[in-house]
């Protein structure tokens, strides 16, 4: 059994700009309301320490994760274990190139395992709201960077 939560948004900036924002962990605190801090390296199997703030003003929780997959300019996935390992949560961030000046940004979480039914509807609602905030924040950041670069003479 599996359950998923996702948010998708269009971004008026190239996929390369989105990847620049996503892959620069040091700046996540400047723009990311859901994961204000992330530490680790982009290497499959590498541990990550990820701060999670679901309710905008709630306390941050540090989650230990492992990079499951990443493809430059396309995706970053990490996994965590829940409910004593009976549920695996795969957190994903994906970029789809839609043309030279726009892309689609998706972020969400997929839950799999024998106790996935215990991931409550309320938690999924809170996650969806958080991932919507993150999607809007990454869109604003990428579009601001792209806009500034368009104004800068070469």
XYZ file of C-alpha atoms in Angstrom:
154
model
C 0.000 0.000 0.000
C 1.137 3.548 -0.624
C -0.062 7.104 -0.125
C 1.250 10.322 -1.620
C 1.102 14.072 -1.098
C 2.228 16.442 -3.855
C 2.280 20.058 -4.960
C 3.157 21.201 -8.500
C 3.620 24.718 -9.804
C 4.744 26.395 -12.995
C 7.840 28.577 -12.802
C 8.760 31.363 -15.221
C 12.479 30.582 -15.104
C 14.697 27.941 -16.724
C 15.077 24.533 -15.092
C 18.774 25.352 -14.552
C 17.824 28.241 -12.249
C 15.499 25.983 -10.245
C 18.289 23.433 -9.857
C 20.654 26.183 -8.753
C 18.193 27.112 -5.982
C 17.518 23.495 -4.936
C 21.110 22.240 -4.999
C 22.527 25.124 -2.930
C 21.778 23.718 0.533
C 23.609 26.616 2.220
C 20.903 29.084 1.092
C 17.799 27.053 1.953
C 17.350 29.106 5.120
C 16.998 32.241 2.964
C 13.908 31.048 1.112
C 12.604 27.673 2.308
C 9.798 27.838 4.904
C 9.508 24.040 5.216
C 13.170 22.984 5.288
C 15.092 26.004 6.600
C 18.241 23.941 7.062
C 19.624 20.913 5.274
C 23.098 19.476 5.719
C 24.790 16.785 3.711
C 26.062 16.072 0.232
C 24.338 15.243 -3.028
C 25.527 11.650 -3.264
C 23.361 8.545 -3.322
C 23.457 6.809 0.059
C 24.743 9.907 1.877
C 23.031 10.941 5.124
C 21.207 14.264 5.319
C 20.051 16.194 8.361
C 16.908 18.046 7.381
C 14.965 20.548 9.481
C 11.219 20.305 8.946
C 8.697 23.027 9.821
C 5.215 21.922 8.766
C 3.047 24.583 10.350
C 4.745 27.812 9.288
C 5.387 29.004 12.835
C 5.750 25.666 14.642
C 8.996 24.353 16.058
C 11.528 22.785 13.696
C 12.080 19.045 13.868
C 15.376 17.546 12.671
C 14.967 14.442 10.554
C 17.757 12.057 9.582
C 17.417 11.058 5.953
C 19.430 9.331 3.250
C 19.831 10.544 -0.344
C 18.007 7.939 -2.383
C 18.458 9.458 -5.827
C 19.434 12.671 -7.528
C 19.840 13.744 -11.116
C 21.297 17.201 -11.755
C 18.713 19.666 -13.104
C 15.915 17.114 -12.618
C 15.418 15.619 -9.161
C 16.438 15.103 -5.564
C 14.902 12.290 -3.495
C 15.630 11.350 0.089
C 14.114 8.704 2.323
C 13.294 8.417 5.990
C 11.865 5.630 8.106
C 8.749 6.065 10.199
C 6.843 3.934 12.652
C 9.917 1.898 13.586
C 10.715 1.207 9.955
C 7.274 -0.074 8.968
C 6.767 2.986 6.749
C 9.316 4.442 4.363
C 8.767 8.052 3.365
C 10.338 9.187 0.111
C 10.579 12.985 -0.050
C 10.952 14.175 -3.606
C 11.772 17.409 -5.346
C 11.504 17.340 -9.126
C 12.017 19.798 -11.964
C 10.559 19.371 -15.426
C 12.021 21.516 -18.191
C 9.113 23.040 -20.134
C 11.174 25.248 -22.453
C 14.044 27.715 -22.419
C 12.386 30.056 -19.906
C 9.976 27.932 -17.876
C 9.711 24.752 -15.879
C 7.433 22.826 -13.564
C 8.453 22.333 -9.941
C 7.011 19.381 -8.003
C 7.599 18.471 -4.402
C 5.932 15.858 -2.280
C 6.227 12.697 -0.293
C 5.388 9.076 -1.035
C 4.670 6.711 1.856
C 5.079 2.942 1.419
C 5.036 0.011 3.809
C 2.758 -2.283 5.780
C 1.606 0.447 8.211
C 1.079 3.239 5.679
C -2.587 3.415 6.701
C -1.349 5.011 9.948
C -0.180 8.120 8.062
C -3.266 10.118 8.941
C -5.409 12.270 6.706
C -4.616 15.235 8.996
C -0.862 14.713 8.567
C -1.248 14.478 4.797
C -3.295 17.707 4.818
C -0.559 19.479 6.825
C 2.119 18.132 4.464
C 0.196 19.293 1.392
C -0.087 22.809 2.855
C 3.632 22.829 3.722
C 4.675 21.603 0.280
C 2.470 24.255 -1.294
C 4.326 26.911 0.740
C 7.656 25.437 -0.357
C 6.602 25.326 -4.021
C 5.531 28.955 -3.940
C 8.772 29.953 -2.184
C 11.043 28.163 -4.665
C 9.058 29.654 -7.547
C 9.460 33.178 -6.131
C 13.178 32.645 -5.536
C 13.867 31.220 -9.006
C 11.798 33.867 -10.784
C 13.554 36.654 -8.847
C 16.984 35.268 -9.784
C 15.933 34.882 -13.426
C 14.456 38.381 -13.542
C 17.634 39.884 -12.079
C 19.815 38.030 -14.594
C 17.672 39.288 -17.444
C 18.336 42.889 -16.324
C 22.095 42.400 -15.967
C 23.992 43.294 -19.158
C 26.363 40.650 -20.468
